[in-house]
Short mmCIF file of C-alpha atoms in Angstrom, two decimals:
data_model
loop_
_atom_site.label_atom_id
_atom_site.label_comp_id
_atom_site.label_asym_id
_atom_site.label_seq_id
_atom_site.Cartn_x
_atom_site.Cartn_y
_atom_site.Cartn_z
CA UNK A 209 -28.49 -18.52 -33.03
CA UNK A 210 -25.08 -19.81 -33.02
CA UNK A 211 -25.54 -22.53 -35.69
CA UNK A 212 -26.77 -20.06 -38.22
CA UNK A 213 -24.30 -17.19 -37.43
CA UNK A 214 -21.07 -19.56 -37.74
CA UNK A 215 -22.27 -20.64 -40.74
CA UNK A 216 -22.00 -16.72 -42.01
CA UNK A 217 -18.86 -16.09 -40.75
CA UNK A 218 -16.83 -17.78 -42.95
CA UNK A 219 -18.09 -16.15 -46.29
CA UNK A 220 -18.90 -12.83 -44.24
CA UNK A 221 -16.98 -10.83 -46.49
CA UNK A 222 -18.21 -12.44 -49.36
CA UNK A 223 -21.70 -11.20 -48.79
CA UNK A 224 -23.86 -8.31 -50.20
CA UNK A 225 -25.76 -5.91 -48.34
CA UNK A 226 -28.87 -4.15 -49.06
CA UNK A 227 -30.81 -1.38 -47.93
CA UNK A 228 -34.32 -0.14 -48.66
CA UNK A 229 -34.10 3.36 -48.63
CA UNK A 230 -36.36 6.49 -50.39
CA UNK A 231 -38.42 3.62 -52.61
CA UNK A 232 -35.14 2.21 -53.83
CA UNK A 233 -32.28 -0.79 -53.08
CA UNK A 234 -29.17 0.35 -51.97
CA UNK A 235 -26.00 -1.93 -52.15
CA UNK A 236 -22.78 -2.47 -51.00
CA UNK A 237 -19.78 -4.90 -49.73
CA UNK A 238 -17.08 -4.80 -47.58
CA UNK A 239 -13.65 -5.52 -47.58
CA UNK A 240 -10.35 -6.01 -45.57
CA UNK A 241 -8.36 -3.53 -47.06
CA UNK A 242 -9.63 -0.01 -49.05
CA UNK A 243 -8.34 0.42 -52.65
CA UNK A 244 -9.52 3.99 -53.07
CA UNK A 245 -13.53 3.13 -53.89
CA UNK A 246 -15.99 5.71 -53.09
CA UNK A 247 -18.39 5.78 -50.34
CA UNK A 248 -21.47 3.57 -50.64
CA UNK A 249 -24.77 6.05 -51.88
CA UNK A 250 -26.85 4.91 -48.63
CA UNK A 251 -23.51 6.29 -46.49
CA UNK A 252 -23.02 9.38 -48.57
CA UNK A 253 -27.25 10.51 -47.34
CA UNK A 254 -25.56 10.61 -44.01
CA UNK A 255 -24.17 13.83 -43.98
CA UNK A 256 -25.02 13.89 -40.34
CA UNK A 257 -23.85 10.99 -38.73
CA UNK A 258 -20.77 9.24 -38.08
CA UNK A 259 -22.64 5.66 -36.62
CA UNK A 260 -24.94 3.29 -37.97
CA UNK A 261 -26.16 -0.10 -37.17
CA UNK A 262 -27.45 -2.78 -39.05
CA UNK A 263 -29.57 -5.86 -37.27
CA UNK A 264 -29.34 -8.92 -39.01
CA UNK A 265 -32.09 -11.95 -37.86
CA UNK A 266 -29.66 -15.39 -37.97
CA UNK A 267 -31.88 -18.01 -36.02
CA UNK A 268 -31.11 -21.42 -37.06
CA UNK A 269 -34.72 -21.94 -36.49
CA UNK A 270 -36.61 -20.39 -39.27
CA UNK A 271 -40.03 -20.38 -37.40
CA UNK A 272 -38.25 -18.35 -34.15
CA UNK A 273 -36.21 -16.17 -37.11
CA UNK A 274 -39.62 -15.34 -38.67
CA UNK A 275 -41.26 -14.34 -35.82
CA UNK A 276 -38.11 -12.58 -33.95
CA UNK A 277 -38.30 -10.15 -37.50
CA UNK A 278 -41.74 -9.75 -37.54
CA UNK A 279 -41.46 -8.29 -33.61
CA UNK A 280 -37.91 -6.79 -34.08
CA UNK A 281 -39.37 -3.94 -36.08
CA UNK A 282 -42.14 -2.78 -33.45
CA UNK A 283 -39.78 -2.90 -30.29
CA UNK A 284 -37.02 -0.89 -32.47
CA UNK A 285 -39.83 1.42 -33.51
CA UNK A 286 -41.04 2.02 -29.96
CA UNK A 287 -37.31 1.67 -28.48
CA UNK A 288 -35.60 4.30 -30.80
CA UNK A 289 -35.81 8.07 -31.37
CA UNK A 290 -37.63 8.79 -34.45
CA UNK A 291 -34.43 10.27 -35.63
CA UNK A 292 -33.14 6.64 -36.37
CA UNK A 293 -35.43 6.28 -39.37
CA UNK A 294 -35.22 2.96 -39.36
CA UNK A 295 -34.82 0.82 -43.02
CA UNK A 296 -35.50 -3.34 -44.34
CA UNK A 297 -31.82 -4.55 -44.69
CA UNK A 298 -30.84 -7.67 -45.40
CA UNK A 299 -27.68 -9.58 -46.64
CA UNK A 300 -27.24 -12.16 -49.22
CA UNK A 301 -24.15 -14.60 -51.03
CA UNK A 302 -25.23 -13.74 -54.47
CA UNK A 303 -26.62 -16.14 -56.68
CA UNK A 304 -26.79 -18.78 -53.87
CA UNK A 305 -30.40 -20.22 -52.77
CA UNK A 306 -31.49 -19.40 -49.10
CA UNK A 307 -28.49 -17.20 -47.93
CA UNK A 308 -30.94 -14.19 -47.79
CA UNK A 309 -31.10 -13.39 -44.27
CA UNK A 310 -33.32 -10.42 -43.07
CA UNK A 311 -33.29 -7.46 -40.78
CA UNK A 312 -33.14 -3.52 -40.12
CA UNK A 313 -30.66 -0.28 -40.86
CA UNK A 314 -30.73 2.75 -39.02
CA UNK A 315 -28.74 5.86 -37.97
CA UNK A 316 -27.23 6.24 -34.44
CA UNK A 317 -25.91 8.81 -31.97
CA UNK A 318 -22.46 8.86 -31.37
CA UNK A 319 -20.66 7.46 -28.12
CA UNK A 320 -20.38 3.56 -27.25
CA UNK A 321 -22.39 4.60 -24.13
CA UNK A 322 -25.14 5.70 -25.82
CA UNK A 323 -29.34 4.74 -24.93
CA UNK A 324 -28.74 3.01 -28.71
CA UNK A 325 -25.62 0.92 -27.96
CA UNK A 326 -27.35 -0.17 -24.69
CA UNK A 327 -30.23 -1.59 -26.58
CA UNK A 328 -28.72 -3.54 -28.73
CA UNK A 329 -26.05 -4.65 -26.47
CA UNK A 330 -29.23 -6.34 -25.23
CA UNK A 331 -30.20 -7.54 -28.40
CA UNK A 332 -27.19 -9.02 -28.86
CA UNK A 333 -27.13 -10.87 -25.60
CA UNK A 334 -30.98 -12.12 -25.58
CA UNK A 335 -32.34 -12.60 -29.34
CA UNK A 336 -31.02 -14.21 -32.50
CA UNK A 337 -29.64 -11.09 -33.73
CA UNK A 338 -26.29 -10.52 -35.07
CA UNK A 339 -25.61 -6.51 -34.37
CA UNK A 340 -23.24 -4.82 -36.64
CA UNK A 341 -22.17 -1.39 -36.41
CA UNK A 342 -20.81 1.58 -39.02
CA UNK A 343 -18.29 4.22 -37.98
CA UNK A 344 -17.37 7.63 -40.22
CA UNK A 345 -13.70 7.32 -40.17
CA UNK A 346 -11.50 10.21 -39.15
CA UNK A 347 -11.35 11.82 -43.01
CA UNK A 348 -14.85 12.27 -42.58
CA UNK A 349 -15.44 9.69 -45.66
CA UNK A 350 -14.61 5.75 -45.43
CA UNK A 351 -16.88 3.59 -43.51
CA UNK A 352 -15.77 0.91 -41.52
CA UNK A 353 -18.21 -2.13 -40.30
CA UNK A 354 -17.61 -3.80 -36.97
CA UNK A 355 -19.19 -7.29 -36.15
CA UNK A 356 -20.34 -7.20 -32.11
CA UNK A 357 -20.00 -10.28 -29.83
CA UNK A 358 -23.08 -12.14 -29.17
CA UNK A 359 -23.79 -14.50 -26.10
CA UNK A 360 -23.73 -17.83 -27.78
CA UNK A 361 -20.92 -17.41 -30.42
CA UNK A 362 -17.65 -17.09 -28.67
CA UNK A 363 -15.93 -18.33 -31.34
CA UNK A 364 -16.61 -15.23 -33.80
CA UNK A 365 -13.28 -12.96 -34.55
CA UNK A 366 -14.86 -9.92 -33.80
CA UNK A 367 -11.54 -7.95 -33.63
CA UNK A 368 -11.65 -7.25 -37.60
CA UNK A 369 -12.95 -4.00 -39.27
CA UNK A 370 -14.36 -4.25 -43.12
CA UNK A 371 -14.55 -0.96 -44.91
CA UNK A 372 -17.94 -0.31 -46.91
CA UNK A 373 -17.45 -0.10 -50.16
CA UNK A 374 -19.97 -0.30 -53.53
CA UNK A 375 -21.49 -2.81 -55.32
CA UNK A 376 -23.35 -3.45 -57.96
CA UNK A 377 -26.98 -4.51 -57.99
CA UNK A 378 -27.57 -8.22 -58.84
CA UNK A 379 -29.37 -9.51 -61.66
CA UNK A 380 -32.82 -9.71 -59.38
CA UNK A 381 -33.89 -8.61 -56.34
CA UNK A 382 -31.96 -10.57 -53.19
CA UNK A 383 -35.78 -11.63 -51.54
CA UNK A 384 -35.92 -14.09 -54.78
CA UNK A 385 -33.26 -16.27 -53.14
CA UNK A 386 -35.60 -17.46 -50.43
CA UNK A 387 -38.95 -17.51 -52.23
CA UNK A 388 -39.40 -21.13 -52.23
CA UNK A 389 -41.25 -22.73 -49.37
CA UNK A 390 -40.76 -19.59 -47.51
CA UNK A 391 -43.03 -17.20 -49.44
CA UNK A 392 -44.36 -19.81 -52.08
CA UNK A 393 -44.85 -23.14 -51.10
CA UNK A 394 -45.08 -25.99 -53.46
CA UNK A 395 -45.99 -29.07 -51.35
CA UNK A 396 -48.29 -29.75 -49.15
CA UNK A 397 -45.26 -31.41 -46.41
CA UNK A 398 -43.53 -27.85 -46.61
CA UNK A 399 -47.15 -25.79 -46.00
CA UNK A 400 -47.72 -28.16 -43.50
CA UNK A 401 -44.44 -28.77 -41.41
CA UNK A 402 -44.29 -24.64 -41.41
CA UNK A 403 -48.06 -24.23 -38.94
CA UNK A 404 -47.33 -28.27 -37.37
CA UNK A 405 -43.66 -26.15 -35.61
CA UNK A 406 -46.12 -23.59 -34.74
CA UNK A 407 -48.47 -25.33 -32.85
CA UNK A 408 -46.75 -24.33 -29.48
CA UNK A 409 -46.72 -20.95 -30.36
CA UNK A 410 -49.81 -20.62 -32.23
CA UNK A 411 -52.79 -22.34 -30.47
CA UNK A 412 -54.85 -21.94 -33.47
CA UNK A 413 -52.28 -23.59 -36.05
CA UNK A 414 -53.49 -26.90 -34.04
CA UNK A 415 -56.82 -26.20 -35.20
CA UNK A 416 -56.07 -25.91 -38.94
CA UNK A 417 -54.35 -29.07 -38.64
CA UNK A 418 -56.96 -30.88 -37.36
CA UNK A 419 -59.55 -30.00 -40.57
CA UNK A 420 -56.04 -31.33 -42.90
CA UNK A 421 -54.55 -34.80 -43.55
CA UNK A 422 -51.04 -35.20 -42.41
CA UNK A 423 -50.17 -35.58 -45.93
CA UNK A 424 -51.93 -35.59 -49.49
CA UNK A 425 -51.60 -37.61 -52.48
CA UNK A 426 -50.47 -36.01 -56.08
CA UNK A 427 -53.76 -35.84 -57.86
CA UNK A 428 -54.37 -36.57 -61.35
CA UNK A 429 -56.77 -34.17 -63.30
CA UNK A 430 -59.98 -34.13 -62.39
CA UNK A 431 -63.22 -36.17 -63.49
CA UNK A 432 -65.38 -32.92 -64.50
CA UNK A 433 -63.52 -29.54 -65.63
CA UNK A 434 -62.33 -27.34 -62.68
CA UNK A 435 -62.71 -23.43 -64.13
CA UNK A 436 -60.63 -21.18 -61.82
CA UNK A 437 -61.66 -17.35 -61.74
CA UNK A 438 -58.47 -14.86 -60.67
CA UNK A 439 -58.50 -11.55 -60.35
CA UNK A 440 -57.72 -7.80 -58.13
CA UNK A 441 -60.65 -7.50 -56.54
CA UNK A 442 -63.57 -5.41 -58.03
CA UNK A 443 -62.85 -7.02 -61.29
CA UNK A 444 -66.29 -8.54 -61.17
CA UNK A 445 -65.12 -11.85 -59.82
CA UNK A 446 -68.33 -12.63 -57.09
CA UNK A 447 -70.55 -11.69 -60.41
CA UNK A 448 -68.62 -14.01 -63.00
CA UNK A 449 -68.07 -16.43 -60.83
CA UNK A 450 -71.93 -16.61 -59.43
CA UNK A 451 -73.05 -16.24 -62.91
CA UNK A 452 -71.20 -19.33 -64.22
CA UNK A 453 -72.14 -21.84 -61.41
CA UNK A 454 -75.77 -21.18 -62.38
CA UNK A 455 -75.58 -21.57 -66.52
CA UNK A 456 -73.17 -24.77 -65.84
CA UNK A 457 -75.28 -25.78 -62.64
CA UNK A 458 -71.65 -26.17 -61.48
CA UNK A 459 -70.49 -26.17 -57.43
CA UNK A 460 -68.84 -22.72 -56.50
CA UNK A 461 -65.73 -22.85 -54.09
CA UNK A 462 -63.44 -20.75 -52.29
CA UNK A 463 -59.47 -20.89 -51.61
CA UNK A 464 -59.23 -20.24 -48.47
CA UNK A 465 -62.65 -22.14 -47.85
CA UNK A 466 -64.86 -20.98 -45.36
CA UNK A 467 -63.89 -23.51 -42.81
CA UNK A 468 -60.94 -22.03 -42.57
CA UNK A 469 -62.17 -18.28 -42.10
CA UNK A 470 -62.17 -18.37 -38.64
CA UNK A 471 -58.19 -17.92 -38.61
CA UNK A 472 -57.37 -16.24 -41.32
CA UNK A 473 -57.48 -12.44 -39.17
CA UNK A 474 -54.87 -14.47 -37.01
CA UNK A 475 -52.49 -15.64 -39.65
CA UNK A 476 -52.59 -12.08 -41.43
CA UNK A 477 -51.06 -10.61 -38.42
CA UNK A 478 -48.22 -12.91 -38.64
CA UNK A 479 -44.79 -12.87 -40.79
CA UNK A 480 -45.10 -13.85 -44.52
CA UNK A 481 -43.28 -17.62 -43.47
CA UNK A 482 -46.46 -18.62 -41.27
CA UNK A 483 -49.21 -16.41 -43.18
CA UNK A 484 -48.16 -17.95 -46.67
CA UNK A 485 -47.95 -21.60 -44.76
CA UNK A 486 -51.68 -21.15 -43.99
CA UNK A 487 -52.87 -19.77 -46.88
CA UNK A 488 -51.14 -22.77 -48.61
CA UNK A 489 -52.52 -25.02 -47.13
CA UNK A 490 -56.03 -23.89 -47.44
CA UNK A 491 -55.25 -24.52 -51.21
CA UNK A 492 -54.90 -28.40 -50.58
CA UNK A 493 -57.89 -27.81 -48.68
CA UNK A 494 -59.41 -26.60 -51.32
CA UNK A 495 -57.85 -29.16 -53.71
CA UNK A 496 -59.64 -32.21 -51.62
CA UNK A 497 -63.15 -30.17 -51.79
CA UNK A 498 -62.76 -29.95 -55.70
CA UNK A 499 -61.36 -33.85 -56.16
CA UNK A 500 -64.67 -34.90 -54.35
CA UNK A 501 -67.15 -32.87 -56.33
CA UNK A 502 -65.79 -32.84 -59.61
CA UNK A 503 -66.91 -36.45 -59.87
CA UNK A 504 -70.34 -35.48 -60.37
CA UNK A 505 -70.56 -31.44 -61.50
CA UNK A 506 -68.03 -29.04 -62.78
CA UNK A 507 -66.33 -27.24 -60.44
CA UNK A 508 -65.64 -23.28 -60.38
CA UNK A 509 -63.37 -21.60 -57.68
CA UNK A 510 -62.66 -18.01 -56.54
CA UNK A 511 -58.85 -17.86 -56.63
CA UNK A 512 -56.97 -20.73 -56.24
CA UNK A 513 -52.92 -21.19 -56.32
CA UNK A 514 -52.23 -18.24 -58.77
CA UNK A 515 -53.22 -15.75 -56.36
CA UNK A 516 -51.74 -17.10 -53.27
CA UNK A 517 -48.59 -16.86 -55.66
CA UNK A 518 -49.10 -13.55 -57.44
CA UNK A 519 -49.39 -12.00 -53.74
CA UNK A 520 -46.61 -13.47 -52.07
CA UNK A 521 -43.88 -12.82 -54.92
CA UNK A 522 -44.84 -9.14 -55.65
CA UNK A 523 -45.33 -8.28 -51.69
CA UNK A 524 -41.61 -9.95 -51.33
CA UNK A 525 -39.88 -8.72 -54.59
CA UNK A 526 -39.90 -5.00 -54.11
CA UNK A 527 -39.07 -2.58 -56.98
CA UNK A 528 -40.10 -2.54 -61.14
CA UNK A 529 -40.58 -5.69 -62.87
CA UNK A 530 -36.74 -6.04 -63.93
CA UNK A 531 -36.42 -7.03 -60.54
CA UNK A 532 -38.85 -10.49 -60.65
CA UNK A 533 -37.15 -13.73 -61.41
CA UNK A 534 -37.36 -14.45 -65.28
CA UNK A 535 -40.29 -16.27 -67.00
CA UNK A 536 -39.65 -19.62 -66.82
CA UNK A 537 -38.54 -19.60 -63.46
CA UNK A 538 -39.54 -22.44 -60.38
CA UNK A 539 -40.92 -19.90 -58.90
CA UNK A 540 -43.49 -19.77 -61.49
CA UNK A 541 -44.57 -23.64 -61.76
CA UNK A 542 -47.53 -25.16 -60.41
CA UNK A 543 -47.01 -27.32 -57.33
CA UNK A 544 -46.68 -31.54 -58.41
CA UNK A 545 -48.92 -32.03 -55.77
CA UNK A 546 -51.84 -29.77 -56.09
CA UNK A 547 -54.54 -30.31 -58.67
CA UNK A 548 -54.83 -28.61 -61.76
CA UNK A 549 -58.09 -26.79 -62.64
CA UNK A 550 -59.05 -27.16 -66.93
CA UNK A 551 -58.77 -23.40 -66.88
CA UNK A 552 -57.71 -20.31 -65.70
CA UNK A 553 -59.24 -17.01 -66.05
CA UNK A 554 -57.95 -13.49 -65.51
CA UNK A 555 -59.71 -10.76 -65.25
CA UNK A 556 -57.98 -7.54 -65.85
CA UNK A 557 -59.32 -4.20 -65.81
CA UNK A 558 -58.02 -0.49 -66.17
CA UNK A 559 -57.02 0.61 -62.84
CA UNK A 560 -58.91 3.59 -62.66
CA UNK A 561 -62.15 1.69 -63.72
CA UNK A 562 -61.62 -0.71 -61.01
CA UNK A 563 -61.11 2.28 -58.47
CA UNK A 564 -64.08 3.79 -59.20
CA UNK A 565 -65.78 -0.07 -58.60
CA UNK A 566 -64.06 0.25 -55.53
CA UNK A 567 -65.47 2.89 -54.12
CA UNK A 568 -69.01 2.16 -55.58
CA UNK A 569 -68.79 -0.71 -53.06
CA UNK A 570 -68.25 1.01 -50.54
CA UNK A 571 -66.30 -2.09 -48.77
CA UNK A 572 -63.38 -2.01 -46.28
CA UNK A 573 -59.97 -3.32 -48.06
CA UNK A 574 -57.42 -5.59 -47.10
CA UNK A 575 -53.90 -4.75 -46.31
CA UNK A 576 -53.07 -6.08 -49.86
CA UNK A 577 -55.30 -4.17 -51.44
CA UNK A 578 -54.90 -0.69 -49.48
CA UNK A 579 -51.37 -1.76 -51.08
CA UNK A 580 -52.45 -2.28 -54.54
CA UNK A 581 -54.25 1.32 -54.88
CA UNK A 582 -51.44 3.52 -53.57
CA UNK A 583 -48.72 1.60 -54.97
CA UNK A 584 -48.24 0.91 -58.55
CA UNK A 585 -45.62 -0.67 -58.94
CA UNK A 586 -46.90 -3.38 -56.55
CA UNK A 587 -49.98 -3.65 -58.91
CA UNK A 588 -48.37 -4.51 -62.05
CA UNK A 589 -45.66 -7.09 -60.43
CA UNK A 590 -49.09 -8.90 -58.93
CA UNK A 591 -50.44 -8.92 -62.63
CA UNK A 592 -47.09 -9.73 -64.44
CA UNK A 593 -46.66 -12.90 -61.46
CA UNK A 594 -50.19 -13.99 -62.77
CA UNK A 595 -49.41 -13.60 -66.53
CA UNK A 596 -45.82 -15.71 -65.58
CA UNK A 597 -47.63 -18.71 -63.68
CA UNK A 598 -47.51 -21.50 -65.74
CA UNK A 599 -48.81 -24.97 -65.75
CA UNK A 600 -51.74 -23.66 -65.90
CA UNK A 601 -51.30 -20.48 -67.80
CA UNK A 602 -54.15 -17.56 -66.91
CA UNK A 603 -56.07 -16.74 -70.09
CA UNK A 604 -56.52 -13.01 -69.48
CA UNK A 605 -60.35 -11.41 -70.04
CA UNK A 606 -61.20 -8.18 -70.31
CA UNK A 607 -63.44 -7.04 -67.14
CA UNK A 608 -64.61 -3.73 -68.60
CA UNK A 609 -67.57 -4.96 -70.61
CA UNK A 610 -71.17 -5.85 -69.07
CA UNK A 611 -71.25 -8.75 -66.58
CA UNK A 612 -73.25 -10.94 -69.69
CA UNK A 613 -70.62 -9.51 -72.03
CA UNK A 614 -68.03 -11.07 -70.27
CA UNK A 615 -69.77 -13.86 -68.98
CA UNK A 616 -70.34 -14.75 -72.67
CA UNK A 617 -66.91 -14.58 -73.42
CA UNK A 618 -65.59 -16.67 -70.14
CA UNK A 619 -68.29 -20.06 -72.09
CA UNK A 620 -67.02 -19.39 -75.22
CA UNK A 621 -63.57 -20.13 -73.17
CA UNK A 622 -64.87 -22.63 -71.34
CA UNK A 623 -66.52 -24.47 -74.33
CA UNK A 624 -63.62 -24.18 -76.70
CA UNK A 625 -60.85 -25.60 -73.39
CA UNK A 626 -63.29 -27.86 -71.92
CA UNK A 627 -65.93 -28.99 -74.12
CA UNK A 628 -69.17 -28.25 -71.85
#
């Protein structure tokens, strides 16, 4: 840890912090001395309580970081009095690439002797954790932050107190600092390097390595066209998609492909750094399938890169669509690496059409998609990330017509792009 926290310390007070609380992002700063601001919102809902704490993951390692905040949540969750309620937090340098660094907010009892202060004195002392803690000053309203010492930096001046002030909210959300190659990856040496540090943690990243290259080529486009299907799910992909491979007698794929199956329950269960790694990587996977068969058939896949992207973005980006980076952005482009299919289509559909499709089915749903029905917001910023990836663009269908309706429209498309 000590790498990483030094490397905070000297623009410390330069840094924003943010807290997820009641659906929303609450922010402030700190500073040396108090010029008369007001109290931070996220302090002033704590009529209660004069102590919080604020746990802040700093590993220099970003695989032991990833997985020390995917676990830090469940032991503080088990560990603490429901009382806590416990909050995402992280802290950022605004404007500057990768300074995000991630972790959790929560109330506190009173008293340095406290069950609370004893369990995250051990934090402190064992994990890559850097443990902060807010005190109600005597006035009953400024807010002072405290830094605490931790094992392995020595070196930190943790005599200083910062009072909490406001600030504003930056231009986008903080977690779009750190979406490349951490949420979105856009080479196949990132993806790759991300599971290859895992292998001694992760039996079964070896295994995923061994179906993979240890590197790919940039391909060029391919010999037959490559028609990508995207989609929420019950938007009458399977049909479309089924439908097409027979009138084009084309091969029918799948990103992840089923080789890869096996593993995927495993990498959903870990944090979005490793999960998005695999899931990656089962696009080059993919990517190698399509080079090889493209040279004698067309080729037509079940999601491909846009919805490995879509996912990742909205799940990280929290909040409205004001909050995603602009159009235009990196974030947005196709990886140089990865094959580009002749088209992509998107199928959209009202949400309460494809609810009731939902339930006709009768299926079980994925995390993501539990997600999508009882949050909306999440819904549109996974359809405005589609509508924003570029290179290729999605050419958006509507889904609420009959299967041959819209499988009439989706060769019209195909025809007109790519001349079959």
């Amino acid at each position: 840890m000590a790498r990483r926290t030094m490397s905070l310390l000297p623009h410390w007070s330069s840094r924003i912090f943010s807290v997820e609380l009641d659906g929303a992002s609450h922010y402030f700063a700190i500073q040396e001395k108090h010029r008369g601001e007001e109290v931070p919102r996220v302090f002033r809902k704590l009529p209660d309580h004069d102590r919080c704490y604020s746990l802040l993951v700093c590993s220099g390692d970003r695989i032991r970081g990833a997985k020390v905040y995917g676990e830090l949540k469940d032991k503080l969750l088990r560990l603490l009095s429901p009382e806590c309620d416990l909050s995402p937090m992280s802290s950022f340098l605004p404007n500057v690439k990768d300074s995000l660094v991630k972790g959790y907010f929560f109330k506190g009892s009173s008293g340095s002797c406290s069950p609370t202060e004893r369990l995250l004195r051990d934090f402190a002392q064992r994990d890559p954790v850097l443990v902060c803690s807010y005190l109600r000053g005597e006035d009953g309203q400024l807010w002072t932050q405290h830094l605490w010492p931790h094992a392995e930096s020595q070196l930190m001046d943790v005599s200083k107190e910062y009072y909490v002030v406001p600030s504003e909210a930056p231009d986008h959300h903080p977690s779009t600092l750190n979406l490349v190659n951490s949420d979105v990856f856009y080479s196949f040496e990132e993806a790759y390097e991300v599971l290859k540090k895992c292998g001694d943690i992760i039996p079964e990243a070896k295994s995923v390595l061994e179906l993979l290259p240890s590197r790919v080529e940039a391909r060029s486009k391919p010999a037959s066209p490559v028609i990508v299907i995207e989609g929420l799910d019950a938007t009458g992909k399977t049909t479309l998609t089924q439908s097409l491979r027979d009138a084009l007698r084309a091969v029918l794929l799948q990103s992840p492909p089923q080789c890869m199956s096996p593993w995927r329950a495993r990498f959903d269960r870990e944090p979005p750094l490793i999960r998005r790694a695999f899931y990656a990587l089962g696009n080059y996977f993919t990517a190698e399938t399509i080079a090889q068969q493209s040279m004698e058939t067309p080729v037509i896949i079940d999601r491909f890169w846009h919805s490995t992207a879509a996912y990742a973005i909205a799940t990280a980006v929290s909040g409205p669509l004001c909050n995603l980076p602009d159009e235009g952005s990196e974030v947005y482009r196709w990886p140089s690496d990865l094959l580009q299919p002749s088209l992509v289509v998107l199928l959209t559909l009202h949400p309460e059409e494809r609810k009731k499709r939902l339930r006709n089915r009768g299926q079980g749903k994925t995390e993501e998609e539990q997600e999508l029905d009882h949050n909306r917001l999440f819904r549109l910023r996974v359809e405005e990330v589609y509508r924003r990836i570029s290179g290729p663009a999605c050419i958006t269908v509507d889904a609420s017509p009959s299967a041959d309706q819209v499988l009439q429209q989706v060769l019209l498309l195909i025809r007109g792009k790519c001349h079959l």
